[in-house]
Coordinates of C-alpha atoms and ligand atoms in Angstrom, one line a residue:
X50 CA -7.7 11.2 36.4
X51 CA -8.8 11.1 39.9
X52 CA -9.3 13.9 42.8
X53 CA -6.6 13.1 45.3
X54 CA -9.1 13.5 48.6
X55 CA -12.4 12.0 47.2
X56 CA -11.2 10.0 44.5
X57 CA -14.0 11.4 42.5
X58 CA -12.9 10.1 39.2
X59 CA -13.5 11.6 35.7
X60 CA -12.3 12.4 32.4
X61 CA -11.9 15.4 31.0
X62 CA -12.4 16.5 27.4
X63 CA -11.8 19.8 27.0
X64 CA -13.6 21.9 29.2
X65 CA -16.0 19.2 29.9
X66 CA -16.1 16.9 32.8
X67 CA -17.4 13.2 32.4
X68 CA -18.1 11.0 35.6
X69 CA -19.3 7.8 35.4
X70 CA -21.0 8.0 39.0
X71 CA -23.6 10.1 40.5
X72 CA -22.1 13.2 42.4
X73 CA -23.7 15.4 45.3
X74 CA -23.8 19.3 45.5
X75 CA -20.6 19.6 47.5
X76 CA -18.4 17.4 45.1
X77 CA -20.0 19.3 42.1
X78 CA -18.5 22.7 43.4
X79 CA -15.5 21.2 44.5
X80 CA -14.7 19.2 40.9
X81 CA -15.5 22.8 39.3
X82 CA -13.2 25.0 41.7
X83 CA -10.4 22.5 41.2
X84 CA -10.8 21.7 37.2
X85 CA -12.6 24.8 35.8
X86 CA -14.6 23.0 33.8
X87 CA -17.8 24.2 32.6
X88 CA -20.1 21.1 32.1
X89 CA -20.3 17.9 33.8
X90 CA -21.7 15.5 32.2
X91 CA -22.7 12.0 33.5
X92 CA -22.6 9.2 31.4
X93 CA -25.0 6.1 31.4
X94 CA -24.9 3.9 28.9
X95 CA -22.1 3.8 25.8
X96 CA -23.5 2.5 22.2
X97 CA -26.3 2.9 20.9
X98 CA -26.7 1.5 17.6
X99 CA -23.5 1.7 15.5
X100 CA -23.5 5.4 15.6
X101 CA -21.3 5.4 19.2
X102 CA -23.7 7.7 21.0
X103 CA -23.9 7.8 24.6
X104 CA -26.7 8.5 26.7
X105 CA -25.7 11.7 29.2
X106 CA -27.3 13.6 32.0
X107 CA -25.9 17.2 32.8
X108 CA -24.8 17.0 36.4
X109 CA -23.6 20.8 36.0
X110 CA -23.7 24.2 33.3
X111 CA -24.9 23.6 29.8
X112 CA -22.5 23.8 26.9
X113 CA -21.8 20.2 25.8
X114 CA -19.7 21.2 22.5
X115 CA -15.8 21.7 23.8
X116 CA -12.4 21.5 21.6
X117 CA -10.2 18.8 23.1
X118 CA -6.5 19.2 22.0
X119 CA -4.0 15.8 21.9
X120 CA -1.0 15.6 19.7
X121 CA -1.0 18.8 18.6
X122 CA -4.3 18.5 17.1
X123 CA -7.7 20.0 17.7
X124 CA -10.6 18.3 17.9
X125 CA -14.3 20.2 17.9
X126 CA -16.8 17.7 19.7
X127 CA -19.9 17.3 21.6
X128 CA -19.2 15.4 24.4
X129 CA -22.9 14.7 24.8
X130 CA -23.5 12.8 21.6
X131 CA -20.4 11.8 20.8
X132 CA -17.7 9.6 22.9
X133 CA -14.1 10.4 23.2
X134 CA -12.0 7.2 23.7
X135 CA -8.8 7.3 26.2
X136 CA -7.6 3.9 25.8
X137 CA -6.9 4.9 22.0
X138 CA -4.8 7.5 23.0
X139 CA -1.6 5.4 22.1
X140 CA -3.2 4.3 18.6
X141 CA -4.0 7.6 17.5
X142 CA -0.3 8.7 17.8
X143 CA 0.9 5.9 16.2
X144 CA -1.3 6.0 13.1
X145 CA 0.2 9.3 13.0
X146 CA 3.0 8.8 11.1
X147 CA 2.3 5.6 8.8
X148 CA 1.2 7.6 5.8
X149 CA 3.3 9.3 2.9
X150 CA 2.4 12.0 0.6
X151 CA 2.2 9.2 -2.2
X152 CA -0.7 7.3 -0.8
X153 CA -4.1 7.8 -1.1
X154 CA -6.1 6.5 2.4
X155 CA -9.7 5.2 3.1
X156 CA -10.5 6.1 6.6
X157 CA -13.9 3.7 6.5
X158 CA -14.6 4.7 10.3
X159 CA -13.8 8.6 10.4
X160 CA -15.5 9.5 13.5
X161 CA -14.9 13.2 14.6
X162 CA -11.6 12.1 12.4
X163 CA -9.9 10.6 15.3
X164 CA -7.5 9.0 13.3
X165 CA -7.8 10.7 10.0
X166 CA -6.6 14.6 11.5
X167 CA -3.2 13.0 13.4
X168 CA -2.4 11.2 9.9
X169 CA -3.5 13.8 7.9
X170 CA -1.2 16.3 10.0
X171 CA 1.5 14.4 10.5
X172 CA 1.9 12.4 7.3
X173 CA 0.4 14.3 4.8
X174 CA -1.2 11.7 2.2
X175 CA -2.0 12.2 -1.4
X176 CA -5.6 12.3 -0.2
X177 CA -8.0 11.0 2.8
X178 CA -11.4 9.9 2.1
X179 CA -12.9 10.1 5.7
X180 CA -16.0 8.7 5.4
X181 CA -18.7 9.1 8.3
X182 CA -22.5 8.0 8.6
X183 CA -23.5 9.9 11.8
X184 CA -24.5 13.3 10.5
X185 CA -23.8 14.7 13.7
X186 CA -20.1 12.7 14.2
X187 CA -19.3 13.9 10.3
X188 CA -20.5 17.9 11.4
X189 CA -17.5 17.6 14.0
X190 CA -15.4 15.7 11.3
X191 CA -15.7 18.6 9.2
X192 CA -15.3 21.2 11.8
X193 CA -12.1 19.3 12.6
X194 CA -10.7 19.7 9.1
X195 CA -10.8 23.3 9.1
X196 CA -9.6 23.7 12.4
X197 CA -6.7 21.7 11.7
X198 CA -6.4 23.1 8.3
X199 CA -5.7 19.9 6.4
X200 CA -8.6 21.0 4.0
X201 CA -6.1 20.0 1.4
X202 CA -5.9 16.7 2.1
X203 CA -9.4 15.2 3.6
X204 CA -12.2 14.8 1.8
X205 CA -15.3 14.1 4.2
X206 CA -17.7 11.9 3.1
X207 CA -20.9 11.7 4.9
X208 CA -22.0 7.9 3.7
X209 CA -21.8 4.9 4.5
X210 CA -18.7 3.1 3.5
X211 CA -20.3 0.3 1.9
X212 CA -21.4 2.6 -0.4
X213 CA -17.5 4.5 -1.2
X214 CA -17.1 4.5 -5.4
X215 CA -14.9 1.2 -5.9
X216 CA -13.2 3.0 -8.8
X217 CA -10.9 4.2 -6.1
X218 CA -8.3 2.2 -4.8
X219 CA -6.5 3.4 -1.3
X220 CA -3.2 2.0 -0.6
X221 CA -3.8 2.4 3.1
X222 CA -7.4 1.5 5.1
X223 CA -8.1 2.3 8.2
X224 CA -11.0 0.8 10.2
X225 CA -11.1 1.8 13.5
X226 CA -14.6 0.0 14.2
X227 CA -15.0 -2.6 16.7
X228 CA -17.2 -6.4 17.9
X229 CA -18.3 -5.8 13.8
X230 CA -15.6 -5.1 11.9
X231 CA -15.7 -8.3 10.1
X232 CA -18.5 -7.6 8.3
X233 CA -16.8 -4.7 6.0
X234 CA -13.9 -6.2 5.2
X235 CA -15.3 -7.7 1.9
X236 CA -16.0 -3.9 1.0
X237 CA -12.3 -3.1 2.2
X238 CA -10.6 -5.5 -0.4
X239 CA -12.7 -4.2 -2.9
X240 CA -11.0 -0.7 -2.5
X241 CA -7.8 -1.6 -1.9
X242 CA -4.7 -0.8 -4.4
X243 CA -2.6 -3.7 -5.1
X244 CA 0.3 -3.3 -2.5
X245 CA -2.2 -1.5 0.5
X246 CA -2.5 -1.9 4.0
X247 CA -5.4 -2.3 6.1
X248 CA -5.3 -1.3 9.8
X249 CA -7.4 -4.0 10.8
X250 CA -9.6 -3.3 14.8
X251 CA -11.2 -5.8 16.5
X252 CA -12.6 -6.9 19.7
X253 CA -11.7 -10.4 19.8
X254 CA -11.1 -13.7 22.6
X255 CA -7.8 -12.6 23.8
X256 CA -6.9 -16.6 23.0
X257 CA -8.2 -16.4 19.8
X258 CA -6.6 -12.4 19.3
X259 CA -3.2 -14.5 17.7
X260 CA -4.9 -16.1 14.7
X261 CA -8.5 -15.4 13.9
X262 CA -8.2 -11.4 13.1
X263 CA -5.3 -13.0 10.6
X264 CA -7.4 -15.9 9.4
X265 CA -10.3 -13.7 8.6
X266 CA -8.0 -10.6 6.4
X267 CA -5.8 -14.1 4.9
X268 CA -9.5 -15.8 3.9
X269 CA -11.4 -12.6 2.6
X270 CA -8.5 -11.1 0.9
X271 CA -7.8 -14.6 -0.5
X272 CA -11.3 -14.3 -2.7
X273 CA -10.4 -10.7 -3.9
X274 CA -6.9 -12.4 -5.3
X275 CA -4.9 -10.6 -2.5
X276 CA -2.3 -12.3 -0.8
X277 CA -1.1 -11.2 3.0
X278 CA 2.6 -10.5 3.1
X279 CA 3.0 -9.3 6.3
X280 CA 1.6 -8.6 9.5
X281 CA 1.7 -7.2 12.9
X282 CA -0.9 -7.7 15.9
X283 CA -1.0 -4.6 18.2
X284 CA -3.2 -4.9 21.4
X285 CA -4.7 -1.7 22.2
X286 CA -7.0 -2.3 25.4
X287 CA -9.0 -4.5 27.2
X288 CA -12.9 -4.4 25.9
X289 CA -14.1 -6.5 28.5
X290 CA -13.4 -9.6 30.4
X291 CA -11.1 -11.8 28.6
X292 CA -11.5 -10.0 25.2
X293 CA -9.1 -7.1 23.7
X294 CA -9.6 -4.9 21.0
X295 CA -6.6 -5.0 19.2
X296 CA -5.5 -3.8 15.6
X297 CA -3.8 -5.8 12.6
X298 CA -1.2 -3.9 10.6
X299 CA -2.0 -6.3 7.4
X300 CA 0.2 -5.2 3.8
X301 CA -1.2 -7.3 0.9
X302 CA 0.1 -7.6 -2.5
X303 CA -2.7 -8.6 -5.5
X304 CA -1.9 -12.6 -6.9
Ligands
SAM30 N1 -12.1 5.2 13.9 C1 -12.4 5.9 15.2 C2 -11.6 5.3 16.3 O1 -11.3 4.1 16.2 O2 -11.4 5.9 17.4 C3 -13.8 6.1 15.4 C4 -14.5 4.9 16.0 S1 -16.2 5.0 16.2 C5 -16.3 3.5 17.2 C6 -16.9 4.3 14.8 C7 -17.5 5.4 13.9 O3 -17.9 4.7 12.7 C8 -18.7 6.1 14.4 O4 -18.5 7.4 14.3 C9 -19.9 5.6 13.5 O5 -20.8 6.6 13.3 C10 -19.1 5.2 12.3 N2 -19.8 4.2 11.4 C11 -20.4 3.0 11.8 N3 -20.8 2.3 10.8 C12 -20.4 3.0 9.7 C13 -20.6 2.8 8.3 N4 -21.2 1.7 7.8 N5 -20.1 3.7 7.4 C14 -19.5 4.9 7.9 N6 -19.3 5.1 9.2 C15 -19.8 4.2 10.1

């Protein structure tokens, strides 16, 4: 969103303002008189670790902790510890609607439940496992729930997924991770049900995005006897030059 005079350029979440760029007294008061916001909040750098935390300074007030509303759901958040991505905007309404009430899901990634709250509402699965490793992210996650009221259906899970009980098999995955996602897809396959699906991110060489994403979920799935039957390669954004994260709809069936 940008301010039509100054172009001072921010996103909102919430109540809360985030600017990228360093802003002066006069621009301060006039971003507050025009968006009533109640914090702005400067961001500096993005990831730290795998946790997704970015590193903020308060331009103005001092409440970080808002409740962003998209989709018709609410989401509780910090927006000083815990990022809130536009460019997935499209994704999260899309994800929406792919579940039934006979499947069982594995959201590996869970986040604030980004993705897990729009399916849950909007779906209504057999059961979410939303499993989340930042104890601050998983707080949000299970503020979220309650807010939503989909207590019924997600279970929050404050672990990390490699460590989910295989005994239970989800028919649909979601892992909305990115630059690593690679690396847990051995733990996917071990979870999933015989006909499942695996949403499938990654930030990948946009031209390499066509076949290696495919060749990866065909080669690991291939050693846990599952075969790919069909797919669908969905770009969501540019991650930086000449590289998009993008998301495989993958639907295996076990050999
Ligand atoms: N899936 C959401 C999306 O795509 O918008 C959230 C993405 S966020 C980039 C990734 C989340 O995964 C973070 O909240 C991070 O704490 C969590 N995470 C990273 N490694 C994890 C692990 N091994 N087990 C569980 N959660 C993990």
């Amino acid at each position: 969103m940008t301010n039509g005079h100054k172009k001072l350029k921010y996103q909102k979440i919430g109540d809360i303002l985030i600017v990228k760029d360093e802003l002066n007294e006069t621009e301060i008061k006039e971003l507050v008189k025009r968006t009533k916001c109640k914090t702005i909040l400067k961001y500096e750098t993005h990831i730290t670790r795998d946790l997704r935390v970015p590193t903020t300074k308060t331009l103005y007030g001092t409440e970080t902790e808002t409740i962003n509303k998209e989709h018709g759901c609410l989401f509780s958040i910090d927006a000083s510890k815990i990022m809130w991505s536009m460019g997935n905007l499209e994704e999260r309404k899309r994800i929406a609607t792919k579940s039934n009430k006979e499947e069982i899901v594995v959201d590996m990634f869970a986040g604030i439940g980004y993705f897990t709250i729009p399916l849950a509402k909007y779906s209504a699965p057999k059961k979410i496992y939303a499993l989340e490793l930042n104890p601050n992210s998983y707080r949000h996650l299970c503020k979220n729930i309650l807010l939503n009221k989909v207590e019924n259906i997600v279970v929050p899970l404050n672990i990390d997924n490699r460590d989910f009980d295989e005994t239970i098999k989800a028919d649909r995955i979601l892992m909305g991770y990115v630059v690593k996602t690679s690396e847990f897809l051995e733990k996917a396959f071990q979870i999933l049900a015989n006909n499942g699906t695996i949403h499938y991110h990654d930030t990948v060489p946009e031209k390499i995005m066509n076949t290696r994403p495919v060749e990866q979920l065909k080669s690991i799935g291939h050693k846990y006897g599952f075969e790919l039957e069909e797919y669908e390669i969905i770009r969501i954004k540019k991650y930086s030059p000449g590289v998009s994260h993008i998301v495989v709809d993958a639907k295996f069936k076990k050999i």
